[in-house]
Coordinates of C-alpha atoms and ligand atoms in Angstrom, one line a residue:
M1 CA 17.6 32.1 20.0
L2 CA 18.5 28.5 19.6
S3 CA 15.4 27.6 17.5
L4 CA 16.1 30.6 15.2
A5 CA 19.6 29.5 14.7
L6 CA 18.4 26.0 13.8
V7 CA 15.9 27.3 11.3
A8 CA 18.5 29.4 9.6
C9 CA 20.8 26.5 9.4
T10 CA 18.3 24.0 8.0
A11 CA 16.9 26.5 5.5
K12 CA 20.2 26.5 3.7
Q13 CA 20.3 22.8 3.2
P14 CA 19.7 21.8 -0.4
K15 CA 17.0 19.2 -1.0
M16 CA 18.0 15.7 -2.2
E17 CA 15.1 15.8 -4.7
D18 CA 16.7 18.9 -6.3
E19 CA 19.6 16.9 -7.7
C20 CA 18.8 17.9 -11.3
L21 CA 17.0 21.2 -11.7
Y22 CA 16.2 21.9 -15.4
S23 CA 15.5 25.2 -17.0
P24 CA 15.8 26.0 -20.8
S25 CA 19.0 28.1 -20.1
K26 CA 20.8 25.9 -17.6
T27 CA 20.6 22.8 -15.5
Q28 CA 21.8 22.7 -12.0
F29 CA 23.1 19.5 -10.3
A30 CA 23.5 18.7 -6.6
F31 CA 24.4 15.4 -5.0
W32 CA 25.1 14.6 -1.4
S33 CA 28.1 12.6 -0.2
N34 CA 30.0 12.9 3.1
V35 CA 32.9 10.7 2.0
A36 CA 33.6 11.6 -1.6
E37 CA 37.0 13.2 -2.4
Q38 CA 35.8 14.1 -5.9
M39 CA 32.5 13.8 -7.7
E40 CA 31.6 14.3 -11.3
I41 CA 28.7 13.9 -13.7
H42 CA 28.8 12.4 -17.2
L43 CA 26.5 13.8 -19.9
Y44 CA 25.1 11.8 -22.8
D45 CA 23.1 12.7 -25.9
A46 CA 21.2 9.4 -25.7
A47 CA 20.4 6.5 -23.4
D48 CA 23.0 4.4 -25.2
A49 CA 25.4 7.0 -26.5
A50 CA 29.0 7.5 -25.5
E51 CA 29.6 10.3 -23.1
Y52 CA 30.0 13.8 -24.6
E53 CA 31.1 15.7 -21.5
T54 CA 32.4 15.2 -18.0
V55 CA 31.5 17.9 -15.5
A56 CA 33.4 18.1 -12.2
L57 CA 31.2 18.8 -9.2
K58 CA 32.3 21.3 -6.6
K59 CA 31.9 20.5 -2.9
G60 CA 29.7 23.1 -1.2
E61 CA 28.1 23.3 2.2
N62 CA 26.5 20.4 4.0
D63 CA 28.4 17.9 1.8
F64 CA 26.4 18.7 -1.3
W65 CA 28.4 18.6 -4.5
T66 CA 27.1 21.0 -7.2
A67 CA 27.5 22.2 -10.8
S68 CA 25.6 24.3 -13.2
V69 CA 25.7 23.5 -16.9
K70 CA 24.7 26.2 -19.4
G71 CA 22.4 25.6 -22.4
N72 CA 19.2 23.6 -22.9
L73 CA 19.9 20.1 -21.8
A74 CA 16.4 18.7 -22.3
G75 CA 16.6 15.3 -23.9
K76 CA 20.1 14.6 -22.5
Y77 CA 21.0 12.0 -19.9
Y78 CA 23.4 12.0 -17.0
T79 CA 25.1 9.7 -14.5
V80 CA 27.1 10.5 -11.4
R81 CA 30.2 8.9 -9.8
S82 CA 32.3 9.6 -6.8
F83 CA 35.9 9.1 -5.9
Q84 CA 36.9 7.8 -2.4
N85 CA 39.5 5.5 -0.9
G86 CA 41.7 5.8 -3.9
E87 CA 39.1 4.7 -6.5
W88 CA 36.2 5.8 -8.6
A89 CA 32.9 4.1 -7.7
P90 CA 30.8 2.8 -10.7
E91 CA 28.5 5.4 -12.4
A92 CA 25.0 5.6 -11.1
P93 CA 21.8 7.2 -12.5
G94 CA 21.7 9.8 -9.7
I95 CA 20.5 9.2 -6.1
F96 CA 17.2 10.9 -6.6
A97 CA 16.7 10.4 -10.3
K98 CA 13.2 11.5 -11.3
A99 CA 13.3 10.6 -14.9
V100 CA 15.3 7.6 -16.2
S101 CA 16.3 5.8 -19.4
I102 CA 15.4 2.3 -20.3
N103 CA 15.9 -0.1 -17.3
G104 CA 16.7 2.9 -15.1
Q105 CA 20.4 2.9 -16.2
R106 CA 20.8 6.7 -16.7
A107 CA 19.0 9.7 -15.4
A108 CA 17.2 11.8 -18.0
I109 CA 16.9 15.6 -18.1
I110 CA 13.4 16.5 -19.1
D111 CA 11.0 19.4 -18.7
F112 CA 8.6 18.1 -16.1
A113 CA 6.0 20.6 -17.0
A114 CA 5.7 18.9 -20.4
T115 CA 4.8 15.6 -18.7
N116 CA 1.5 16.9 -17.2
P117 CA -1.6 15.5 -19.0
E118 CA -4.3 17.9 -20.1
G119 CA -6.3 19.2 -17.1
W120 CA -3.6 18.2 -14.6
D121 CA -3.7 21.6 -12.9
K122 CA -7.4 20.9 -12.1
D123 CA -6.8 17.4 -10.7
V124 CA -8.0 17.2 -7.1
R125 CA -8.0 14.4 -4.6
P126 CA -11.5 12.9 -4.1
A127 CA -13.2 14.0 -0.9
M128 CA -12.3 12.1 2.3
T129 CA -13.0 12.8 5.9
D130 CA -12.1 10.1 8.3
P131 CA -9.6 7.3 7.4
T132 CA -11.9 4.7 9.0
D133 CA -14.4 5.6 6.1
I134 CA -11.8 4.1 3.7
V135 CA -12.1 0.8 1.9
V136 CA -8.8 0.0 0.2
Y137 CA -8.6 -2.4 -2.7
E138 CA -5.1 -3.7 -3.4
T139 CA -4.1 -4.8 -6.9
H140 CA -1.2 -5.2 -9.2
L141 CA -1.4 -3.5 -12.6
R142 CA -1.1 -6.8 -14.4
D143 CA -3.5 -8.7 -12.1
F144 CA -6.1 -6.2 -12.8
T145 CA -5.6 -5.6 -16.5
M146 CA -4.0 -8.6 -18.2
S147 CA -6.8 -11.0 -18.5
P148 CA -8.2 -11.6 -22.0
N149 CA -11.6 -11.3 -20.4
S150 CA -10.8 -7.9 -18.8
G151 CA -12.0 -5.9 -21.8
I152 CA -9.1 -3.6 -21.2
E153 CA -7.1 -2.3 -24.2
H154 CA -3.9 -1.2 -22.5
K155 CA -3.1 -4.5 -20.7
G156 CA -0.4 -4.4 -18.1
K157 CA -0.1 -0.6 -18.4
F158 CA -0.8 2.5 -16.4
L159 CA -3.2 3.5 -19.2
G160 CA -5.3 0.3 -18.5
L161 CA -6.5 2.1 -15.4
T162 CA -7.6 5.1 -17.4
E163 CA -10.2 3.1 -19.3
E164 CA -13.9 3.3 -18.5
A165 CA -14.7 -0.4 -17.8
P166 CA -12.2 -1.0 -15.0
L167 CA -12.9 2.4 -13.4
N168 CA -16.7 1.7 -13.5
Y169 CA -16.1 -1.7 -12.0
L170 CA -14.2 -0.2 -9.0
K171 CA -16.7 2.6 -8.6
E172 CA -19.6 0.2 -8.5
L173 CA -17.9 -2.0 -6.0
G174 CA -17.7 1.0 -3.8
I175 CA -14.1 1.1 -2.8
T176 CA -12.5 4.4 -1.9
H177 CA -8.8 3.8 -2.4
L178 CA -6.8 1.7 -4.9
Q179 CA -3.5 0.5 -3.6
I180 CA -1.2 -0.5 -6.4
L181 CA 1.7 -2.9 -6.0
P182 CA 5.1 -1.2 -6.7
M183 CA 4.9 1.3 -9.5
F184 CA 8.3 2.9 -9.1
D185 CA 11.2 1.7 -11.3
Y186 CA 12.1 -1.8 -10.2
G187 CA 14.7 -4.2 -11.5
S188 CA 13.2 -7.6 -12.1
I189 CA 11.6 -6.9 -15.5
D190 CA 13.7 -6.3 -18.5
E191 CA 12.1 -3.2 -20.0
T192 CA 13.9 -3.8 -23.4
N193 CA 12.1 -7.1 -23.7
L194 CA 8.5 -6.6 -22.6
A195 CA 7.3 -9.0 -25.2
Q196 CA 8.4 -11.8 -22.8
N197 CA 5.4 -10.8 -20.8
R198 CA 7.1 -11.7 -17.5
Y199 CA 5.4 -11.0 -14.2
N200 CA 6.9 -9.7 -11.0
W201 CA 5.4 -7.9 -8.0
G202 CA 8.2 -5.4 -8.1
Y203 CA 9.6 -5.4 -4.6
D204 CA 13.1 -4.7 -5.9
P205 CA 13.6 -1.0 -6.1
V206 CA 16.1 0.5 -8.5
N207 CA 15.0 4.2 -8.8
Y208 CA 12.6 5.2 -6.1
N209 CA 11.5 8.4 -7.7
A210 CA 10.7 7.4 -11.3
P211 CA 7.8 5.2 -12.4
E212 CA 8.4 1.7 -13.7
G213 CA 9.0 1.6 -17.4
G214 CA 7.3 -1.7 -18.0
Y215 CA 4.0 -0.1 -17.2
S216 CA 4.4 2.6 -19.8
T217 CA 3.6 2.2 -23.5
N218 CA 7.2 3.3 -24.4
P219 CA 9.9 2.7 -21.7
F220 CA 12.5 4.1 -24.0
D221 CA 11.0 7.6 -23.7
P222 CA 11.7 8.9 -20.1
A223 CA 8.8 11.3 -20.2
C224 CA 6.3 8.6 -21.3
R225 CA 6.1 6.6 -18.0
I226 CA 5.8 9.9 -16.1
R227 CA 2.9 11.2 -18.2
E228 CA 1.1 7.9 -18.2
A229 CA 1.4 7.4 -14.4
K230 CA -0.1 10.8 -14.0
M231 CA -2.9 10.0 -16.4
M232 CA -3.7 7.0 -14.3
V233 CA -3.9 9.0 -11.1
Q234 CA -6.0 11.6 -12.9
A235 CA -8.5 9.1 -14.2
L236 CA -8.9 7.4 -10.9
H237 CA -9.4 10.7 -9.2
K238 CA -12.1 11.6 -11.8
A239 CA -13.8 8.3 -10.9
G240 CA -13.7 9.4 -7.2
I241 CA -11.0 6.9 -6.2
R242 CA -7.8 7.8 -4.3
V243 CA -4.5 6.2 -5.2
V244 CA -2.2 4.5 -2.7
M245 CA 1.4 3.8 -3.7
D246 CA 3.2 0.7 -2.3
V247 CA 6.7 2.0 -1.3
V248 CA 9.6 -0.2 -0.5
Y249 CA 12.3 2.0 1.1
N250 CA 13.4 -0.8 3.4
H251 CA 15.9 -2.4 0.9
T252 CA 17.2 -2.0 -2.6
Y253 CA 17.3 -4.6 -5.4
D254 CA 21.0 -5.0 -4.5
V255 CA 23.6 -2.7 -3.1
M256 CA 26.2 -2.0 -5.7
G257 CA 23.7 -2.2 -8.6
C258 CA 21.8 0.7 -7.0
A259 CA 22.6 4.4 -6.9
L260 CA 22.3 4.5 -3.1
G261 CA 25.0 1.9 -2.8
R262 CA 27.2 3.2 -5.5
V263 CA 27.4 6.9 -4.9
V264 CA 27.9 6.9 -1.1
P265 CA 29.3 3.5 -0.2
Q266 CA 27.6 1.9 2.8
Y267 CA 26.1 5.1 4.2
F268 CA 22.4 4.4 3.3
Y269 CA 22.4 0.9 4.7
R270 CA 22.7 -0.7 8.1
L271 CA 25.8 -2.8 8.7
N272 CA 26.4 -5.7 11.0
E273 CA 29.2 -5.3 13.6
D274 CA 31.6 -7.3 11.3
G275 CA 31.0 -4.7 8.5
T276 CA 28.7 -7.0 6.4
Y277 CA 25.3 -5.7 5.2
A278 CA 22.5 -6.2 7.7
N279 CA 19.5 -8.1 6.2
G280 CA 16.3 -7.4 8.1
S281 CA 14.5 -7.4 4.8
G282 CA 15.5 -10.9 3.9
C283 CA 16.5 -9.5 0.5
G284 CA 20.3 -9.1 1.2
N285 CA 20.3 -5.6 2.7
E286 CA 18.3 -3.2 4.8
T287 CA 18.4 0.6 4.5
A288 CA 19.2 2.9 7.4
S289 CA 16.2 5.3 8.0
D290 CA 17.9 6.3 11.3
H291 CA 20.8 7.9 9.3
E292 CA 19.9 11.5 8.7
M293 CA 20.3 11.6 5.0
Y294 CA 18.4 8.4 4.3
R295 CA 15.6 9.7 6.5
R296 CA 15.6 12.9 4.5
F297 CA 15.6 10.8 1.3
M298 CA 12.4 9.0 2.5
V299 CA 10.6 12.1 3.6
E300 CA 11.4 14.0 0.4
S301 CA 10.6 11.0 -1.7
V302 CA 7.0 10.5 -0.4
C303 CA 6.4 14.2 -0.6
Y304 CA 7.7 14.3 -4.1
W305 CA 5.2 11.6 -5.2
A306 CA 2.4 13.3 -3.3
R307 CA 3.1 16.7 -5.0
E308 CA 4.3 15.7 -8.5
Y309 CA 2.0 12.7 -9.0
H310 CA -0.8 13.6 -6.6
I311 CA -0.5 10.3 -4.8
D312 CA -3.0 10.1 -2.0
G313 CA -1.4 7.5 0.3
F314 CA 1.6 5.3 1.0
R315 CA 1.8 1.7 2.1
F316 CA 5.2 1.0 3.6
D317 CA 6.6 -2.4 2.9
L318 CA 8.3 -3.9 5.9
M319 CA 7.8 -0.7 7.8
G320 CA 9.2 -2.4 10.9
I321 CA 12.7 -1.9 9.4
H322 CA 12.3 1.8 9.6
D323 CA 12.6 3.7 12.9
Q324 CA 9.5 5.4 14.5
E325 CA 11.0 8.8 14.3
T326 CA 11.3 8.6 10.5
M327 CA 7.6 7.6 10.2
R328 CA 6.6 10.5 12.4
Q329 CA 8.6 12.9 10.3
I330 CA 7.0 11.5 7.1
R331 CA 3.6 12.0 8.7
A332 CA 4.4 15.6 9.6
A333 CA 5.8 16.4 6.1
L334 CA 2.8 14.9 4.4
D335 CA 0.5 16.9 6.7
E336 CA 2.0 20.1 5.3
I337 CA 0.9 19.0 1.8
D338 CA -2.5 17.5 2.8
P339 CA -3.4 15.8 6.1
T340 CA -5.8 13.4 4.4
I341 CA -2.9 11.6 2.7
L342 CA -2.9 8.2 4.1
T343 CA 0.1 6.3 5.7
Y344 CA 0.2 2.7 6.8
G345 CA 2.5 -0.3 6.5
E346 CA 3.6 -3.6 7.6
G347 CA 4.6 -3.4 11.2
W348 CA 7.1 -6.1 11.0
A349 CA 10.4 -7.1 9.3
A350 CA 11.3 -10.3 7.4
M351 CA 14.4 -10.9 9.6
S352 CA 15.9 -9.1 12.6
P353 CA 16.9 -5.5 11.7
A354 CA 20.2 -4.2 13.0
Y355 CA 18.6 -1.5 15.2
P356 CA 17.0 -1.4 18.7
Y357 CA 13.6 -3.1 18.5
E358 CA 12.0 -0.5 20.8
E359 CA 12.8 2.3 18.3
L360 CA 11.5 0.5 15.2
A361 CA 8.1 1.1 13.5
M362 CA 6.9 -2.4 14.7
K363 CA 3.2 -3.0 15.0
Q364 CA 3.5 -3.1 18.8
W365 CA 4.5 0.6 18.8
T366 CA 1.9 1.8 16.3
Y367 CA 0.4 4.0 19.0
K368 CA 3.7 6.0 19.2
M369 CA 3.2 7.0 15.6
P370 CA -0.1 8.9 15.4
R371 CA -2.0 8.5 12.2
V372 CA 0.3 5.9 10.8
G373 CA -1.5 2.6 10.5
A374 CA -0.3 -1.0 10.6
F375 CA -1.7 -4.2 9.1
S376 CA -3.5 -6.3 11.8
D377 CA -2.2 -9.8 11.6
D378 CA -4.2 -10.3 14.8
I379 CA -7.6 -10.1 13.0
R380 CA -6.2 -11.9 10.0
N381 CA -4.9 -14.9 11.9
A382 CA -7.9 -15.1 14.1
L383 CA -10.3 -15.1 11.2
I384 CA -8.6 -17.4 8.7
G385 CA -5.5 -18.8 10.5
S386 CA -1.9 -17.9 10.5
P387 CA 0.3 -18.1 7.3
F388 CA 2.8 -20.1 9.3
D389 CA 0.4 -23.2 9.4
H390 CA -2.7 -24.5 7.7
D391 CA -5.0 -24.4 10.7
P392 CA -8.5 -22.9 10.2
G393 CA -9.5 -19.7 11.9
F394 CA -12.8 -18.5 13.4
A395 CA -14.5 -18.1 10.0
S396 CA -13.4 -21.6 9.0
G397 CA -14.5 -23.4 12.1
N398 CA -11.9 -22.9 14.7
P399 CA -13.2 -21.5 18.0
A400 CA -9.7 -20.6 19.2
G401 CA -9.8 -17.3 17.4
V402 CA -12.9 -15.8 19.0
K403 CA -11.2 -13.5 21.5
D404 CA -8.8 -12.1 18.8
V405 CA -11.7 -11.6 16.4
M406 CA -13.4 -9.5 19.1
R407 CA -10.2 -7.5 19.6
G408 CA -9.9 -7.0 15.9
L409 CA -13.5 -5.8 15.7
I410 CA -12.6 -3.0 18.1
A411 CA -9.3 -2.3 16.3
C412 CA -6.9 -3.7 18.8
P413 CA -6.6 -0.5 20.9
E414 CA -3.7 -1.9 22.9
W415 CA -1.3 -1.4 20.0
S416 CA -3.2 0.8 17.5
G417 CA -3.9 3.8 19.5
E418 CA -6.7 5.0 17.3
P419 CA -8.9 2.7 15.1
M420 CA -7.7 4.2 11.8
Q421 CA -4.2 2.9 12.7
H422 CA -5.6 -0.7 12.6
V423 CA -5.7 -2.0 9.1
S424 CA -8.4 -4.7 9.2
Y425 CA -7.7 -7.4 6.6
I426 CA -7.5 -11.1 6.0
T427 CA -5.6 -11.3 2.7
C428 CA -3.2 -9.3 0.5
H429 CA -0.8 -10.2 -2.2
D430 CA 1.3 -12.1 0.3
N431 CA 0.4 -15.7 1.3
Y432 CA -2.6 -17.5 0.1
C433 CA -5.5 -15.7 -1.4
L434 CA -8.7 -16.3 0.5
R435 CA -10.2 -19.1 -1.5
D436 CA -6.9 -21.0 -1.4
R437 CA -6.4 -20.3 2.3
I438 CA -9.8 -21.7 3.1
E439 CA -9.2 -24.7 0.9
V440 CA -5.9 -25.7 2.5
S441 CA -7.4 -25.4 6.0
T442 CA -10.7 -27.2 5.5
K443 CA -10.4 -30.7 4.2
G444 CA -13.4 -32.4 2.7
V445 CA -15.7 -29.3 2.9
S446 CA -18.0 -28.4 0.1
E447 CA -17.5 -25.2 -2.1
E448 CA -20.9 -24.0 -0.8
T449 CA -19.6 -24.1 2.8
R450 CA -16.3 -22.5 1.8
L451 CA -18.1 -19.7 0.1
R452 CA -20.0 -19.1 3.4
M453 CA -16.6 -19.0 5.3
N454 CA -15.3 -16.6 2.7
K455 CA -18.2 -14.2 3.2
L456 CA -18.1 -14.5 7.0
A457 CA -14.4 -13.7 7.2
Q458 CA -14.7 -10.6 4.9
T459 CA -17.8 -9.5 6.8
A460 CA -15.8 -9.3 10.0
V461 CA -13.2 -7.1 8.2
L462 CA -15.9 -4.8 6.9
V463 CA -17.7 -4.3 10.2
S464 CA -14.4 -3.8 12.2
Q465 CA -13.7 -0.4 13.6
G466 CA -10.3 -0.4 11.8
M467 CA -9.6 0.7 8.3
S468 CA -10.9 -1.9 5.7
F469 CA -8.5 -3.5 3.3
L470 CA -9.4 -6.0 0.6
Y471 CA -7.2 -7.9 -1.7
G472 CA -8.4 -7.3 -5.3
G473 CA -10.1 -10.3 -6.9
E474 CA -11.3 -11.9 -3.7
E475 CA -14.8 -10.7 -4.7
L476 CA -14.5 -12.8 -7.8
Y477 CA -13.4 -15.9 -6.0
R478 CA -9.9 -15.7 -7.4
T479 CA -7.5 -18.7 -6.9
K480 CA -3.8 -18.7 -7.3
Q481 CA -3.9 -22.5 -7.7
G482 CA -2.5 -23.0 -4.2
I483 CA 0.6 -20.8 -4.8
D484 CA 1.2 -18.8 -1.6
N485 CA 4.0 -16.6 -3.0
S486 CA 3.1 -15.6 -6.5
Y487 CA 5.7 -12.8 -6.8
Q488 CA 7.0 -14.1 -10.1
S489 CA 4.3 -16.6 -11.1
P490 CA 2.9 -16.2 -14.6
D491 CA -0.2 -14.0 -15.4
S492 CA -2.3 -17.2 -15.5
I493 CA -1.9 -17.5 -11.7
N494 CA -2.1 -13.8 -10.9
I495 CA -4.8 -12.4 -13.1
I496 CA -8.2 -11.5 -11.7
P497 CA -10.7 -13.9 -13.2
W498 CA -13.3 -11.5 -14.7
E499 CA -15.2 -14.5 -16.1
N500 CA -16.2 -15.3 -12.5
L501 CA -18.3 -12.2 -12.4
E502 CA -21.1 -14.4 -13.9
K503 CA -20.2 -17.7 -12.1
Y504 CA -19.9 -16.2 -8.6
V505 CA -22.3 -13.3 -9.1
D506 CA -23.7 -14.0 -5.6
L507 CA -20.3 -13.6 -3.9
H508 CA -19.5 -10.4 -5.8
E509 CA -22.9 -9.0 -4.9
Y510 CA -22.3 -9.8 -1.2
Y511 CA -18.9 -8.0 -1.2
K512 CA -20.5 -5.0 -2.9
Q513 CA -23.4 -4.9 -0.4
M514 CA -21.1 -5.3 2.6
I515 CA -19.0 -2.4 1.4
A516 CA -22.2 -0.4 1.0
I517 CA -23.4 -1.4 4.5
R518 CA -20.1 -0.2 5.9
R519 CA -20.2 3.0 4.1
A520 CA -23.8 3.6 5.0
H521 CA -23.3 3.1 8.7
K522 CA -21.0 5.4 10.7
G523 CA -21.4 3.0 13.6
F524 CA -19.0 0.6 12.0
R525 CA -16.4 3.4 11.7
L526 CA -16.7 5.4 14.9
G527 CA -13.3 6.9 14.2
S528 CA -11.8 7.2 17.7
A529 CA -10.8 4.8 20.4
E530 CA -12.9 6.8 22.9
A531 CA -16.0 6.4 20.8
V532 CA -15.4 2.7 20.3
E533 CA -15.0 2.3 24.1
E534 CA -18.3 4.2 24.6
H535 CA -20.5 2.6 22.0
V536 CA -19.3 -1.0 21.5
E537 CA -20.3 -4.0 23.5
F538 CA -20.1 -7.7 23.2
L539 CA -23.2 -9.7 24.3
D540 CA -23.1 -13.2 25.6
A541 CA -24.2 -15.6 22.9
D542 CA -24.1 -18.8 25.0
N543 CA -22.1 -20.3 22.2
D544 CA -18.3 -20.2 22.0
Q545 CA -18.4 -20.0 18.2
V546 CA -20.8 -17.1 18.0
I547 CA -19.8 -13.5 18.5
V548 CA -22.5 -10.9 19.2
Y549 CA -21.1 -7.4 18.5
R550 CA -23.3 -4.5 19.3
I551 CA -22.8 -0.8 18.5
K552 CA -25.3 1.2 20.6
D553 CA -26.5 4.7 21.4
L554 CA -25.9 5.9 17.9
E555 CA -28.4 8.8 17.9
G556 CA -26.7 11.7 16.1
I557 CA -23.9 9.4 14.8
D558 CA -25.7 6.9 12.5
T559 CA -29.1 6.6 10.8
A560 CA -29.6 3.5 13.0
K561 CA -30.0 3.7 16.8
S562 CA -27.9 0.6 17.2
L563 CA -26.2 -2.0 15.0
L564 CA -26.1 -5.7 15.9
V565 CA -23.7 -8.2 14.3
F566 CA -23.9 -11.9 14.9
L567 CA -20.9 -13.9 13.6
N568 CA -21.4 -17.6 13.6
G569 CA -18.2 -19.5 13.0
S570 CA -19.6 -23.0 13.5
A571 CA -21.2 -25.6 11.2
E572 CA -24.4 -25.5 13.2
E573 CA -27.2 -23.0 13.1
A574 CA -27.3 -20.8 16.2
T575 CA -30.3 -19.2 17.8
V576 CA -29.6 -16.0 19.7
T577 CA -31.9 -13.9 21.8
M578 CA -32.3 -10.4 20.6
P579 CA -31.7 -7.5 23.1
E580 CA -34.7 -5.4 23.7
A581 CA -35.2 -2.6 21.2
E582 CA -37.4 0.4 21.0
G583 CA -37.3 0.9 17.3
N584 CA -37.8 -1.2 14.2
Y585 CA -35.3 -3.8 13.2
V586 CA -34.0 -3.9 9.6
L587 CA -32.1 -6.9 8.5
L588 CA -29.0 -6.0 6.5
A589 CA -27.3 -9.4 6.2
Y590 CA -28.5 -12.9 6.8
D591 CA -27.4 -16.4 5.7
G592 CA -25.0 -15.2 3.0
H593 CA -27.1 -12.4 1.7
A594 CA -26.6 -8.7 2.3
N595 CA -28.4 -5.6 1.2
A596 CA -27.6 -2.1 2.4
E597 CA -31.3 -1.1 1.9
G598 CA -32.5 -4.1 4.0
L599 CA -33.5 -7.6 3.2
D600 CA -37.2 -8.3 2.9
F601 CA -38.1 -9.7 6.3
A602 CA -37.8 -8.4 9.8
P603 CA -36.4 -10.4 12.7
Y604 CA -38.2 -11.0 16.0
D605 CA -37.1 -11.5 19.5
K606 CA -35.0 -14.6 18.6
I607 CA -32.7 -14.7 15.6
D608 CA -31.3 -17.6 13.7
V609 CA -27.7 -17.3 12.5
A610 CA -27.1 -19.8 9.7
P611 CA -23.9 -21.9 9.8
Y612 CA -20.7 -19.9 8.9
S613 CA -22.5 -16.7 8.3
A614 CA -23.2 -13.3 9.6
T615 CA -26.5 -11.7 10.6
I616 CA -26.5 -7.9 10.7
I617 CA -29.4 -5.9 12.0
A618 CA -29.9 -2.2 12.2
E619 CA -32.3 -0.8 14.9
N620 CA -33.9 2.2 13.3
Ligands
LIG701 CA1 12.4 -1.1 -14.3

């Protein structure tokens, strides 16, 4: 009886995403506020026109304020404001605005059906079975498309990623998912002045549920950014690549400049005991996922992107600010749309969130959030060193990291629960890119050696049982000129150097082959903690800078009977005795070369592992 009553009660709740429901004969509005004494919307003929009508909203059930406006409102704009504590709050472009004017100042009323590109109803997510099969490639729209050498026509735009050349490049590299830095409407770029060509990562949300105008060919047209974002997803899907959106629900650009802060003062944020805004994000505020309506906002928002834009995955910025229960509810809601939609995030915060640590979605508690992954700073720090100092890691000559590299190879089961919840990576947009990181931590070392270290570190990522994650451009030996926080650096620092495709052809080929080796061998992605426990062993190398990682008894799982990986993090060549094998050995990687089909010589009972390199052998 109780559960029936609960169902009946929740069924009546309006959705936050339905704040503006357009039809040609009328438009219905609904906004939530538990403190407003009055609420109203303002209607406008244009983004910069004076208001033509004020409509009072009526308080209904569950603190939703509603109105229905007759006539065809397509092409009009609205704002909402609320009255409490004796004053009117400033106008805001809705809480859940799905279409917005230039710079996200006003919400737009549009016919969403008209934003669908041709063939959108036939768009399908590319096939995917197990998340450990995934290789994510992270990029920023400008990094990937702005270079004069990119050959891309629509530079810095969603449409750039609909063009054949960049899609073919990603396809040939062999990645499965493209993670795009924030593409929702953010505040740090003036959309009225895109000619400035300013760069920003975009971790400053203004409207969570509308695309960023700066990435569209016409930010003045509210439908344009929506249509072009969909065209990008559609083109990537056609190329067999899934799309992961970087979502930043943990803070807003500011408080009173944002709809969440304006419409319902304070509610959507955590406060300190003295009433000031808590700041776990380090950006001046932190949102309150533990508050029922913000939790619902987050759940509805990801589902909205998954349904309306066919987004295939979400990377949660500073996920450690959110509570675990919210992440579980997001997982459950996405499962109803498609259980293959991916969820992972940063299991940490920038500063201390104002909420009990044990309840937060911190990396340590990943196992309590099934099928939600977390970035592994364990394997990252062990391989290349921690971002908090310049020390080398295992791949750059520091034996201290050996044990943690081994834990990372088996996906840190003590916190990850299942391997897919361990995002194996060494670099992302944050901190140094790989080339710069190795440079600052290895003084007086030649480029030839640094390239070895680069390949070795990335090899460990790609043979780890966790989910592989690569920072776009590492395969082209990108440098950010020593800048470890390039969030607003110019394009010249951030662009991917396509010209390096010729200069570093060997590095690029190695990445491509290592991705192919991972994708060809299920042994590197066993998929469950139980299988990892059963099939993985570490053999004694008699050398504290060499790791021997073996995945055995693979009949029925892999084309190989076993896989052997030797990782040599020292400046000296190592000689390792081979375990006894019944089948034929095929060499997949050796001395900085890799080939998924096999290199052209076979190893014997002893194997040499060149300095700073990986040797990988399949026993067939
Ligand atoms: Ca914007």
